[in-house]
PDB file of C-alpha atoms and ligand atoms in Angstrom:
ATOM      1  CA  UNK T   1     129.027 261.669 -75.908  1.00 98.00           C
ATOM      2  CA  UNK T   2     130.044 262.017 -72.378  1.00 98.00           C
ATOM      3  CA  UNK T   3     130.690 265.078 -70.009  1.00 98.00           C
ATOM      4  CA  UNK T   4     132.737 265.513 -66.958  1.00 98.00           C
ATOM      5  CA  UNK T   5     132.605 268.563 -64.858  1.00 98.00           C
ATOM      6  CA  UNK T   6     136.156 268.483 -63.434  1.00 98.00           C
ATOM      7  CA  UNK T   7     134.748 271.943 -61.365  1.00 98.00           C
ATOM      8  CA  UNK T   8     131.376 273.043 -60.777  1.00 98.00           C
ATOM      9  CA  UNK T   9     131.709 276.752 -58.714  1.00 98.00           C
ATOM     10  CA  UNK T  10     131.933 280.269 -59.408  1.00 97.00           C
ATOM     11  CA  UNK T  11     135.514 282.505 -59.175  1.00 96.00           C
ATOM     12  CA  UNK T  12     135.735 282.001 -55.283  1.00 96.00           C
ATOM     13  CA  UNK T  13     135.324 278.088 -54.904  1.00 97.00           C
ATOM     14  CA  UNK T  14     133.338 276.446 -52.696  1.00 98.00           C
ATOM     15  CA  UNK T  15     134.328 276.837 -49.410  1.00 98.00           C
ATOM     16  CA  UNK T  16     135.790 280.021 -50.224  1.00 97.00           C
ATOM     17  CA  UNK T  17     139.314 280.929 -49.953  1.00 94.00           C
ATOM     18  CA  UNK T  18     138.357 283.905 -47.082  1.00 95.00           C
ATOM     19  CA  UNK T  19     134.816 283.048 -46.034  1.00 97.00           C
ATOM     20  CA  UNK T  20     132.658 283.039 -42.688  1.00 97.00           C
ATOM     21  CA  UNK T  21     129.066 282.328 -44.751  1.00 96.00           C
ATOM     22  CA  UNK T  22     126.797 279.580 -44.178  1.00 95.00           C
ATOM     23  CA  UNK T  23     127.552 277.728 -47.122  1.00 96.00           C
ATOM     24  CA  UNK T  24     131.427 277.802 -46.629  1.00 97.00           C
ATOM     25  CA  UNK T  25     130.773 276.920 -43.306  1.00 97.00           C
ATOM     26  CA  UNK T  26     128.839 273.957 -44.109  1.00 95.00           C
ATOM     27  CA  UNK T  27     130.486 272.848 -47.135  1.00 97.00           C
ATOM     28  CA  UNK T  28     133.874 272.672 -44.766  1.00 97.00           C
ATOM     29  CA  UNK T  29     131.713 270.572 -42.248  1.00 97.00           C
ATOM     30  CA  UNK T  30     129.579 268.332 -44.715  1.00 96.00           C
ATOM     31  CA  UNK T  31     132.380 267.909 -47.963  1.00 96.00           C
ATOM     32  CA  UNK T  32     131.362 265.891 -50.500  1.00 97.00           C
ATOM     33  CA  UNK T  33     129.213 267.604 -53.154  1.00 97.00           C
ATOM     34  CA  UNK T  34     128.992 270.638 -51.409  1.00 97.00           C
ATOM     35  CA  UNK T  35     132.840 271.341 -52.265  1.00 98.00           C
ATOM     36  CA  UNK T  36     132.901 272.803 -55.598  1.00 98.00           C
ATOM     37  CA  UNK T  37     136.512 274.012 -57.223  1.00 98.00           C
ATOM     38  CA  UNK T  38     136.375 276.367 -60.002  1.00 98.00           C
ATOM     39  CA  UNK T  39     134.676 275.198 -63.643  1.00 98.00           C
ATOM     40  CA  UNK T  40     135.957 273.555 -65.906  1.00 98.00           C
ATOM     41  CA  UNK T  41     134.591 270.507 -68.157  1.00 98.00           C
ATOM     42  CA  UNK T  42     136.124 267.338 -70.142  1.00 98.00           C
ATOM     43  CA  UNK T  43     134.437 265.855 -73.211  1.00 98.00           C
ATOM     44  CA  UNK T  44     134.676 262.759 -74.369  1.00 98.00           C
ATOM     45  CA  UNK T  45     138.176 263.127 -72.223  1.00 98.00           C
ATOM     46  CA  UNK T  46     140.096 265.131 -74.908  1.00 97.00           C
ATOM     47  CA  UNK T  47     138.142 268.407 -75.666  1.00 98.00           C
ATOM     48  CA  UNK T  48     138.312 270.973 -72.600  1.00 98.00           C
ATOM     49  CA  UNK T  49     136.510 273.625 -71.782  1.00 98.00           C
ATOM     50  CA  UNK T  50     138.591 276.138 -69.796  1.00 98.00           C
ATOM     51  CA  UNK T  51     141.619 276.166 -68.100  1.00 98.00           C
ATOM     52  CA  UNK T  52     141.163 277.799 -64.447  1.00 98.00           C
ATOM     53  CA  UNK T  53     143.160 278.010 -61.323  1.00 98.00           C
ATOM     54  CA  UNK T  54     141.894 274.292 -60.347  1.00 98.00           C
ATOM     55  CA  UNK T  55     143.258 272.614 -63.976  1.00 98.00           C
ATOM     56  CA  UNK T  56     145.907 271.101 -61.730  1.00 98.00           C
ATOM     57  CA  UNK T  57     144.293 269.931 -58.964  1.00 98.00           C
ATOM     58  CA  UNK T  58     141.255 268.364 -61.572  1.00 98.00           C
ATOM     59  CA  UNK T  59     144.248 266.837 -63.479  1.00 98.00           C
ATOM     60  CA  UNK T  60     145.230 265.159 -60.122  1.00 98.00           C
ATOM     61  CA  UNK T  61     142.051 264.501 -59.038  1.00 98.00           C
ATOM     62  CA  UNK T  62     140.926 262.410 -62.313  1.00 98.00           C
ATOM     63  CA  UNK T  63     144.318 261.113 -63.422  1.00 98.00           C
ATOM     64  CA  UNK T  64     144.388 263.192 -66.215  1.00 98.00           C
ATOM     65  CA  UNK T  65     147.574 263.546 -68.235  1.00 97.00           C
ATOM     66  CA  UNK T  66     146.907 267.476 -69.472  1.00 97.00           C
ATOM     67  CA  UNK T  67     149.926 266.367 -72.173  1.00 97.00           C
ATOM     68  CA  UNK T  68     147.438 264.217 -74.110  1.00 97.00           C
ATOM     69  CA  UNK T  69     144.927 266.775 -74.197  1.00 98.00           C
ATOM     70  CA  UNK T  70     145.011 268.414 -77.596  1.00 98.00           C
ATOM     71  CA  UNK T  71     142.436 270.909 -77.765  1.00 98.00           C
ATOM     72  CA  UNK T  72     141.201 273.645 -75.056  1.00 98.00           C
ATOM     73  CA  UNK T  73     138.303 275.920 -75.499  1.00 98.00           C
ATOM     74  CA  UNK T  74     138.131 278.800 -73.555  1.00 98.00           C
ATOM     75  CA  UNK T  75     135.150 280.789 -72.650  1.00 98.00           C
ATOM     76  CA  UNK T  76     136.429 284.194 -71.335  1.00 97.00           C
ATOM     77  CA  UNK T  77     139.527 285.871 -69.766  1.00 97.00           C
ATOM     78  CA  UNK T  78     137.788 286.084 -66.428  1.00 97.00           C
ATOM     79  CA  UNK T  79     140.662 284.358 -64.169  1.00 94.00           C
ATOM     80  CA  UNK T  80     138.240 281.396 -62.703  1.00 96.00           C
ATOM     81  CA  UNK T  81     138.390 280.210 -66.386  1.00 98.00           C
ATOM     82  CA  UNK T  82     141.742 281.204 -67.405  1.00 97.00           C
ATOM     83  CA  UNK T  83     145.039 280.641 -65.629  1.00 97.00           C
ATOM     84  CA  UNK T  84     147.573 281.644 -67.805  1.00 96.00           C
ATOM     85  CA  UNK T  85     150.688 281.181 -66.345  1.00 95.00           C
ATOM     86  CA  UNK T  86     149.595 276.880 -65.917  1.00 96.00           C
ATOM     87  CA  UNK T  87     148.701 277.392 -69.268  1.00 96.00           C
ATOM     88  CA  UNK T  88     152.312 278.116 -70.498  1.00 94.00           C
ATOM     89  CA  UNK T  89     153.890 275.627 -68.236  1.00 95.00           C
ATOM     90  CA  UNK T  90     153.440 273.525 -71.242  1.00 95.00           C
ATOM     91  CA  UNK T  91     156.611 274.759 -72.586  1.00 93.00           C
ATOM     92  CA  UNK T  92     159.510 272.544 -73.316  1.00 86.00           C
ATOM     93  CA  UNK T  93     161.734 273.808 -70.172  1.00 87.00           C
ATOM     94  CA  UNK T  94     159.065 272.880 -67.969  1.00 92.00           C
ATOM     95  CA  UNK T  95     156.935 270.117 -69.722  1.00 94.00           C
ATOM     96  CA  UNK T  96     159.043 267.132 -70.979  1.00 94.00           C
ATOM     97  CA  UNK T  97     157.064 266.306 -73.717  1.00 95.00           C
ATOM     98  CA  UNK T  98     157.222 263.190 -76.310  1.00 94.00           C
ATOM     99  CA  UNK T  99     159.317 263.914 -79.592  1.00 93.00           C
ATOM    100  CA  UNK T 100     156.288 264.527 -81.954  1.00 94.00           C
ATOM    101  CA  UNK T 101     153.670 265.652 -79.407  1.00 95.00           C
ATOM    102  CA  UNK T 102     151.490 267.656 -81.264  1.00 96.00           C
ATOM    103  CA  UNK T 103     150.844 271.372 -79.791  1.00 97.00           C
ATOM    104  CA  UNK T 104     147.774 272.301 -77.275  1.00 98.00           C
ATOM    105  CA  UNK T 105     145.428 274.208 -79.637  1.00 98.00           C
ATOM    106  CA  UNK T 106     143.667 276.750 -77.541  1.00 98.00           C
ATOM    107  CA  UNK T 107     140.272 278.352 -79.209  1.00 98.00           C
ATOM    108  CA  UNK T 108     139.156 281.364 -77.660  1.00 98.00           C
ATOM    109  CA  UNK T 109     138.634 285.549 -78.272  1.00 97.00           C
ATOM    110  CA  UNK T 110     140.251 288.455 -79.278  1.00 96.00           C
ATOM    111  CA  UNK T 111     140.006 289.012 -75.546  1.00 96.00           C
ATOM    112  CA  UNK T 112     142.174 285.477 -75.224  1.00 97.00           C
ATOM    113  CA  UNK T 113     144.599 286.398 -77.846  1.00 97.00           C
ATOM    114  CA  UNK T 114     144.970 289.683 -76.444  1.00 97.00           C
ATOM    115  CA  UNK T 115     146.362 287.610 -73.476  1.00 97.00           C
ATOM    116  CA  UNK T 116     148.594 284.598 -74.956  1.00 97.00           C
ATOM    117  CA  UNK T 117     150.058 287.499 -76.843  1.00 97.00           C
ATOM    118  CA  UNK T 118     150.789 284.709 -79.550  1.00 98.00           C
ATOM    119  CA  UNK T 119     153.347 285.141 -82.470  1.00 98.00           C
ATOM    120  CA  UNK T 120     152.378 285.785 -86.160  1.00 97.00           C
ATOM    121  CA  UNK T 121     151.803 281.964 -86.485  1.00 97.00           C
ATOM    122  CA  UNK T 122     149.947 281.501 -83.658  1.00 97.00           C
ATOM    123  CA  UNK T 123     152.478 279.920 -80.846  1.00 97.00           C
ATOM    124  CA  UNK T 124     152.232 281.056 -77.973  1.00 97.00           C
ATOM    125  CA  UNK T 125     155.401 279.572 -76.281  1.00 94.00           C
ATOM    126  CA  UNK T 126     158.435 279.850 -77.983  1.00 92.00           C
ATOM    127  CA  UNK T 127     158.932 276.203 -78.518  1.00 93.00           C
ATOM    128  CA  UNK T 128     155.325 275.919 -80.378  1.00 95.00           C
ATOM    129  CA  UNK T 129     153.661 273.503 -77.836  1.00 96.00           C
ATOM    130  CA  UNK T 130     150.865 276.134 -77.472  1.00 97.00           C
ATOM    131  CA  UNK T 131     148.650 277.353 -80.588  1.00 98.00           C
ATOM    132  CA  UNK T 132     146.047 280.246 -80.506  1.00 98.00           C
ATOM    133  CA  UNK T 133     143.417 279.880 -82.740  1.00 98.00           C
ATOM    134  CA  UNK T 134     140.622 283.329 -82.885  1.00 97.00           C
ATOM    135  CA  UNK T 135     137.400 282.503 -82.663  1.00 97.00           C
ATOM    136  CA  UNK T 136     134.879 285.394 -84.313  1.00 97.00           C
ATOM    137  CA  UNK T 137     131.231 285.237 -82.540  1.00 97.00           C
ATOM    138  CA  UNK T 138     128.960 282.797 -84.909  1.00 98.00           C
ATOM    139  CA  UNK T 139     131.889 281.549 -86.312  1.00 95.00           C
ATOM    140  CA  UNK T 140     131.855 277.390 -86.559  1.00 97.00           C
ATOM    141  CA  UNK T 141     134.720 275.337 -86.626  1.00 96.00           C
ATOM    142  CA  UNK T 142     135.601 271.474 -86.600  1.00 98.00           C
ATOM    143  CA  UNK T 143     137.450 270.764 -84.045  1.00 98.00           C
ATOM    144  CA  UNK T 144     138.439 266.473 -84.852  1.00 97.00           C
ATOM    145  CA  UNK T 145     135.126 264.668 -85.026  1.00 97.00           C
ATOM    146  CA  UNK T 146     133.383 267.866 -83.236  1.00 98.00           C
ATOM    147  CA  UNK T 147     131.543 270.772 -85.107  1.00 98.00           C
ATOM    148  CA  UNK T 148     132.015 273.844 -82.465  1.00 98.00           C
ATOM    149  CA  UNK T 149     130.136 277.138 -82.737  1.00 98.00           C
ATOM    150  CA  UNK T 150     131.315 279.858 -80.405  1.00 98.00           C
ATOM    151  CA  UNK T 151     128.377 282.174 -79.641  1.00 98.00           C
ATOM    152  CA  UNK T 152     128.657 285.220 -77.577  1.00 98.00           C
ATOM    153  CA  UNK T 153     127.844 285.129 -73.610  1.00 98.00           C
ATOM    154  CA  UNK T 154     126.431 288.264 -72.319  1.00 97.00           C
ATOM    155  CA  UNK T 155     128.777 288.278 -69.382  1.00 97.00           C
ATOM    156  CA  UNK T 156     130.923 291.457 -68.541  1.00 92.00           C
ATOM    157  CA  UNK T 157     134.456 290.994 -70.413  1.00 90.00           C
ATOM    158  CA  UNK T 158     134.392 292.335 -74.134  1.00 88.00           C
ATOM    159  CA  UNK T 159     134.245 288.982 -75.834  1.00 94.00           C
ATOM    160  CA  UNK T 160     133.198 286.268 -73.990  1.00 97.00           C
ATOM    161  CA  UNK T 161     131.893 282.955 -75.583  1.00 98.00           C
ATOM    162  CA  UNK T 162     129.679 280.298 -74.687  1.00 98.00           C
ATOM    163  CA  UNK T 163     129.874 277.025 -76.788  1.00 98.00           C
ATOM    164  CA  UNK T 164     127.628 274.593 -78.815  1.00 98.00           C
ATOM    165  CA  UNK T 165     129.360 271.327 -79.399  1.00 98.00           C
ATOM    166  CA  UNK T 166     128.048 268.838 -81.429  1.00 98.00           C
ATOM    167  CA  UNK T 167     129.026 264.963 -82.549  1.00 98.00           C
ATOM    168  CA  UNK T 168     126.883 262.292 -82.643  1.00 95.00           C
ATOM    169  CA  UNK T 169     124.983 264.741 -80.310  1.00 98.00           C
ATOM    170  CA  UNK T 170     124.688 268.209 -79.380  1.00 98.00           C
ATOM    171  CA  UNK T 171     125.190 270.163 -76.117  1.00 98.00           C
ATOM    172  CA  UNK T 172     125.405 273.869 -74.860  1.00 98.00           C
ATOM    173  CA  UNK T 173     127.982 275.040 -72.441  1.00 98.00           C
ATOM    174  CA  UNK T 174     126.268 278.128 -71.109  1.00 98.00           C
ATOM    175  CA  UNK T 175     128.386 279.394 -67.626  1.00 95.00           C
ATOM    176  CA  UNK T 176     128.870 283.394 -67.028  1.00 97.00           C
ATOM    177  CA  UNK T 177     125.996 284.179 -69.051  1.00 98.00           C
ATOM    178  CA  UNK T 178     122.798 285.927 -69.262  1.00 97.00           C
ATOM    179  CA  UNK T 179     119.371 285.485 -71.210  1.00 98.00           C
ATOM    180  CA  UNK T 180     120.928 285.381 -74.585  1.00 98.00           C
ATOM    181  CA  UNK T 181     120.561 288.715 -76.926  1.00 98.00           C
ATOM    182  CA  UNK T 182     117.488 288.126 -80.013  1.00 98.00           C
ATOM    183  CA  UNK T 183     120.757 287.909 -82.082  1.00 98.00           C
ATOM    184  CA  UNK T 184     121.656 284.750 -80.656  1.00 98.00           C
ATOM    185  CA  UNK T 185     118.331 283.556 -80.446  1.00 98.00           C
ATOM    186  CA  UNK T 186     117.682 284.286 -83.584  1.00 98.00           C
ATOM    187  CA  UNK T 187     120.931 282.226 -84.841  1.00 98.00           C
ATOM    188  CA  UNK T 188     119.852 279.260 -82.918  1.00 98.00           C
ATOM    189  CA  UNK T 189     116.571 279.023 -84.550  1.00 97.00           C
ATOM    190  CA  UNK T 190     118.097 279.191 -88.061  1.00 97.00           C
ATOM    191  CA  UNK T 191     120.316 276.749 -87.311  1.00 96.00           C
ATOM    192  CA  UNK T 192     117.378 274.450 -86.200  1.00 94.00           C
ATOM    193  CA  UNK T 193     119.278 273.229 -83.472  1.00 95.00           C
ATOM    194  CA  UNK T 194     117.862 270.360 -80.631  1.00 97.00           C
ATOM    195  CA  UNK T 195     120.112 270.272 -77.585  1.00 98.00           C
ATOM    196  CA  UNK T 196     120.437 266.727 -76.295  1.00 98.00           C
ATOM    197  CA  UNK T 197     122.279 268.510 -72.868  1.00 98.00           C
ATOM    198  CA  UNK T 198     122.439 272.019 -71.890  1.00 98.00           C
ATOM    199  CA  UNK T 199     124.839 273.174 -69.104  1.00 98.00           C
ATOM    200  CA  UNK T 200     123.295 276.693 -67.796  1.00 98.00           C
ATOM    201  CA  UNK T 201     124.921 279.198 -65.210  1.00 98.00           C
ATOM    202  CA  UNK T 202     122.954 279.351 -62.365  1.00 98.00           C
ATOM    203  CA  UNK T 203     126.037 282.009 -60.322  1.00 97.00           C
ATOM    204  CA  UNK T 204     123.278 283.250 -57.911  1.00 97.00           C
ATOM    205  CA  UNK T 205     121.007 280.220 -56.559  1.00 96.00           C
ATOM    206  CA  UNK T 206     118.250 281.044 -54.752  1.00 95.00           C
ATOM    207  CA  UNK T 207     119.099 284.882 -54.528  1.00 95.00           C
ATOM    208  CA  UNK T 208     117.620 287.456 -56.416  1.00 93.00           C
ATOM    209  CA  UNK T 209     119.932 289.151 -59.165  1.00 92.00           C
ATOM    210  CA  UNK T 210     120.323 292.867 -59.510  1.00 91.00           C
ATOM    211  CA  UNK T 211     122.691 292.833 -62.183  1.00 92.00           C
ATOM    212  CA  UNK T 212     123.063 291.733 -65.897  1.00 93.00           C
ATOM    213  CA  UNK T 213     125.998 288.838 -66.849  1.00 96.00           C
ATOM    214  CA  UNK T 214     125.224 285.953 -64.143  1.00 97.00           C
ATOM    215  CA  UNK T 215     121.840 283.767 -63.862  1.00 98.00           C
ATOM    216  CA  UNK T 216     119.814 282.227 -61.167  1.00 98.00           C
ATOM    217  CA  UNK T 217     117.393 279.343 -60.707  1.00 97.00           C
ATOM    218  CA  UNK T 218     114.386 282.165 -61.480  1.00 97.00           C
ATOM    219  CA  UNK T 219     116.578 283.248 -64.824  1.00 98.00           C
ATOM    220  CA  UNK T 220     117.540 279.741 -65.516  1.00 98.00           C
ATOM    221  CA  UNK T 221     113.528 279.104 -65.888  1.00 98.00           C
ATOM    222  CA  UNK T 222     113.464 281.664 -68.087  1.00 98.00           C
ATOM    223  CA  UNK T 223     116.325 280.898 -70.178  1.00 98.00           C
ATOM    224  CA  UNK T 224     114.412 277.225 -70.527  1.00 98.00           C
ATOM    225  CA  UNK T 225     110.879 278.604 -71.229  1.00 98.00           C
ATOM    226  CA  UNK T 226     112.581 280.803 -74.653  1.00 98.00           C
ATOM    227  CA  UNK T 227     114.654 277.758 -75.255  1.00 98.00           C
ATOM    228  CA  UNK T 228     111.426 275.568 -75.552  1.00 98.00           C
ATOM    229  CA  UNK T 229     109.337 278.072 -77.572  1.00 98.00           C
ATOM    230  CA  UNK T 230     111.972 277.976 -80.244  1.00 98.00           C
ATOM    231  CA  UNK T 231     111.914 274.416 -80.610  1.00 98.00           C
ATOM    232  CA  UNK T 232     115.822 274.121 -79.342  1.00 98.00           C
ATOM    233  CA  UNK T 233     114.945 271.740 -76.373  1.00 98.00           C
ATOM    234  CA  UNK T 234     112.041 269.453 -75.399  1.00 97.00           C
ATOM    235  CA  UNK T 235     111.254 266.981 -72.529  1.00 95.00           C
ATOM    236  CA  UNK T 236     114.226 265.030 -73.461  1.00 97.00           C
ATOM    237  CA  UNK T 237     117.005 267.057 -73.336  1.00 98.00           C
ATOM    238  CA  UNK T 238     119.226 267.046 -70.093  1.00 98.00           C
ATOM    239  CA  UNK T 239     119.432 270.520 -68.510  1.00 98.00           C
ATOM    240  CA  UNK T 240     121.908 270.839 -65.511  1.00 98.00           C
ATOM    241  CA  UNK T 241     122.513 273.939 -63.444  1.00 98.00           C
ATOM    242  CA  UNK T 242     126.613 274.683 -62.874  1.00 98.00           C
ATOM    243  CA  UNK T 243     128.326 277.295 -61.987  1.00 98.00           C
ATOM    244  CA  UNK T 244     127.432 278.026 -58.625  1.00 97.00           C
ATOM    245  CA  UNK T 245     128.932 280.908 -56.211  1.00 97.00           C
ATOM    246  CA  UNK T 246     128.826 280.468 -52.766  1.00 97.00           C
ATOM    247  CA  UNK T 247     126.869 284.034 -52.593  1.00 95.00           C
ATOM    248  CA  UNK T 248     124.096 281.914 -54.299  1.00 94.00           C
ATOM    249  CA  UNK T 249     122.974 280.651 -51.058  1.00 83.00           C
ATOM    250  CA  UNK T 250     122.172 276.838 -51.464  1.00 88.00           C
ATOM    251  CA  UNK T 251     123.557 273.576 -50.383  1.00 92.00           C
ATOM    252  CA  UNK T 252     123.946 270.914 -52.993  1.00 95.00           C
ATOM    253  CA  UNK T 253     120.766 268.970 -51.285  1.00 94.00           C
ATOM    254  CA  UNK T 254     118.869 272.392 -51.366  1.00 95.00           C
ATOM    255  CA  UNK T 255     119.569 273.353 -54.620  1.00 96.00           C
ATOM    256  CA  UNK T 256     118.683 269.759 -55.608  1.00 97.00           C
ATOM    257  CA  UNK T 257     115.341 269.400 -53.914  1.00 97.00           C
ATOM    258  CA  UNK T 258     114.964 273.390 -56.003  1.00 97.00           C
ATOM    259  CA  UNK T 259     116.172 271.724 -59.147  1.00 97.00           C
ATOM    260  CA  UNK T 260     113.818 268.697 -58.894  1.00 97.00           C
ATOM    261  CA  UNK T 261     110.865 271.545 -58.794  1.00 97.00           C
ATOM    262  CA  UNK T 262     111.987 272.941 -61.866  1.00 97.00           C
ATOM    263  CA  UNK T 263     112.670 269.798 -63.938  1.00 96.00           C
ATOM    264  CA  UNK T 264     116.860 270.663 -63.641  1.00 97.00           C
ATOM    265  CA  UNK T 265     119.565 268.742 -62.595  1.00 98.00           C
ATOM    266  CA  UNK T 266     122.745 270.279 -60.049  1.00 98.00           C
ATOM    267  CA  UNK T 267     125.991 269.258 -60.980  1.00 98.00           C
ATOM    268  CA  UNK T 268     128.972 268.582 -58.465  1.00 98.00           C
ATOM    269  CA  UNK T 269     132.313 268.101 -59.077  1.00 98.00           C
ATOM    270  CA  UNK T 270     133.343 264.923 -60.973  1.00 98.00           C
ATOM    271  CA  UNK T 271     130.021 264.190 -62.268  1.00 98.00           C
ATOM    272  CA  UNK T 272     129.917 261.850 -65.498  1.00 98.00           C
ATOM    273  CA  UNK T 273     127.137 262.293 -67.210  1.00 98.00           C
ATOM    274  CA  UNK T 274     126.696 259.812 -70.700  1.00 98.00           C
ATOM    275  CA  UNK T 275     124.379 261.212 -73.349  1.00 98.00           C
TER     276      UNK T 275
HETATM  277 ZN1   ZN S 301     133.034 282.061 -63.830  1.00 86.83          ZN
HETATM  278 ZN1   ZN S 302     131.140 281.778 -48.359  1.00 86.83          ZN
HETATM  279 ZN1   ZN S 303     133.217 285.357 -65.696  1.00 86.83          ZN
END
């Protein structure tokens, strides 16, 4: 299987749209890997995870035609991850699509559906070249050659989802989450799941967190050490830390030589990573 990040920050990008902090500052001095535009993620280039304010600059970016891309997941309404309005610009008056393209199924919500405000039959744009298909929390669905199960994030929108995906391997998207509740835990375990790659949400860096929904390299650990005791990821599996705000306080080198401590890797923005 193979993973892009197309985007790698938080909601406010990396620099920031209105910022004066070190890390903007640097990140508009240094560019490279310390730019990060808002997360979003490719498999195997036709399964995408999210569709954020940056969809059509990552399209640009990685000469990606969005009209060949057939399925979207998305994880919550929060509007880093979910830019609706590029979203319906795949109708018909804007969007000259081949006779016999097939409609963009987007998986997501209630929150999501409450949203696309989709007909009885799913569309979402009147001409059908957008399809809503509910997601329920535990619920597992194929998706082509992919088995997805959504489970729920502990973030703070009412139904937000994180995502196992699994082919001839099996990864966990994890961004705008917490620790996971014993529910989900307990799921995991029953499913006897192994994670060959595990994406984690690591919002806050090197600061300390006061508040529940977001993680940091110190939760991250944690979210690793319960991981391990239940047998759902061992020495082998490929744990990356996305997701990163600019309030988080590290550099891409910094959070690297932090990562490297912890046994994590830091994404950036177009990283390929083959598993
Ligand atoms: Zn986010
Ligand atoms: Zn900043
Ligand atoms: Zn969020």
């Amino acid at each position: 299987m193979k993973i892009q990040f197309l985007g790698t920050s938080a909601a406010e990008g990396i620099p920031a749209l209105f910022c004066h902090c070190s890390v903007c500052n640097q990140a508009r001095k240094e560019k490279n890997r310390n730019v990060r535009t808002r997360s979003q993620a490719l498999i195997d280039d036709c399964l995408l995870i999210d569709f954020g304010p940056d969809t059509f600059f990552h399209a640009l970016k990685y000469d990606i035609n969005l009209a060949d891309i057939n399925h979207c997941l998305i994880t919550h309404v929060h509007d880093d991850h979910f830019y609706i309005s590029d979203l319906k610009a795949r109708r018909r008056s804007r969007a000259n699509l081949k006779p016999g393209t097939p409609p963009l199924n987007v998986y997501g919500s209630l929150d999501v559906q409450n949203e696309l405000k989709p007909d009885c039959d799913g569309f979402v744009t009147k001409d059908r070249s957008v399809l809503y298909h509910q997601l329920l929390p535990f619920s597992e669905l194929k998706i082509e050659d992919y088995s997805v199960i959504a489970l729920p994030a502990v973030h703070n929108t009412s139904n937000p989802f994180v995502y196992v995906i699994k082919k001839e391997k099996t990864m966990l998207y994890a961004h705008d989450t917490d620790i996971f509740e014993d529910k989900t835990w307990k799921f995991l375990q029953s499913k006897k799941i192994k994670f060959d790659l595990v994406s984690l949400d690591c919002t806050e860096g090197k600061k300390s967190i006061d508040y529940p929904g977001h993680m940091n390299f110190e939760r991250m650990t944690l979210f690793c050490k319960i991981m391990k005791q239940l047998f759902l990821i061992d020495e082998e599996t490929l744990v990356f830390a996305n997701h990163f705000s600019h309030n988080g306080l590290v550099y891409y080198q910094e959070a690297c030589e932090i990562g490297n401590s912890l046994g994590f890797s830091i994404t950036y923005d177009g990283l390929v990573v083959n598993f």
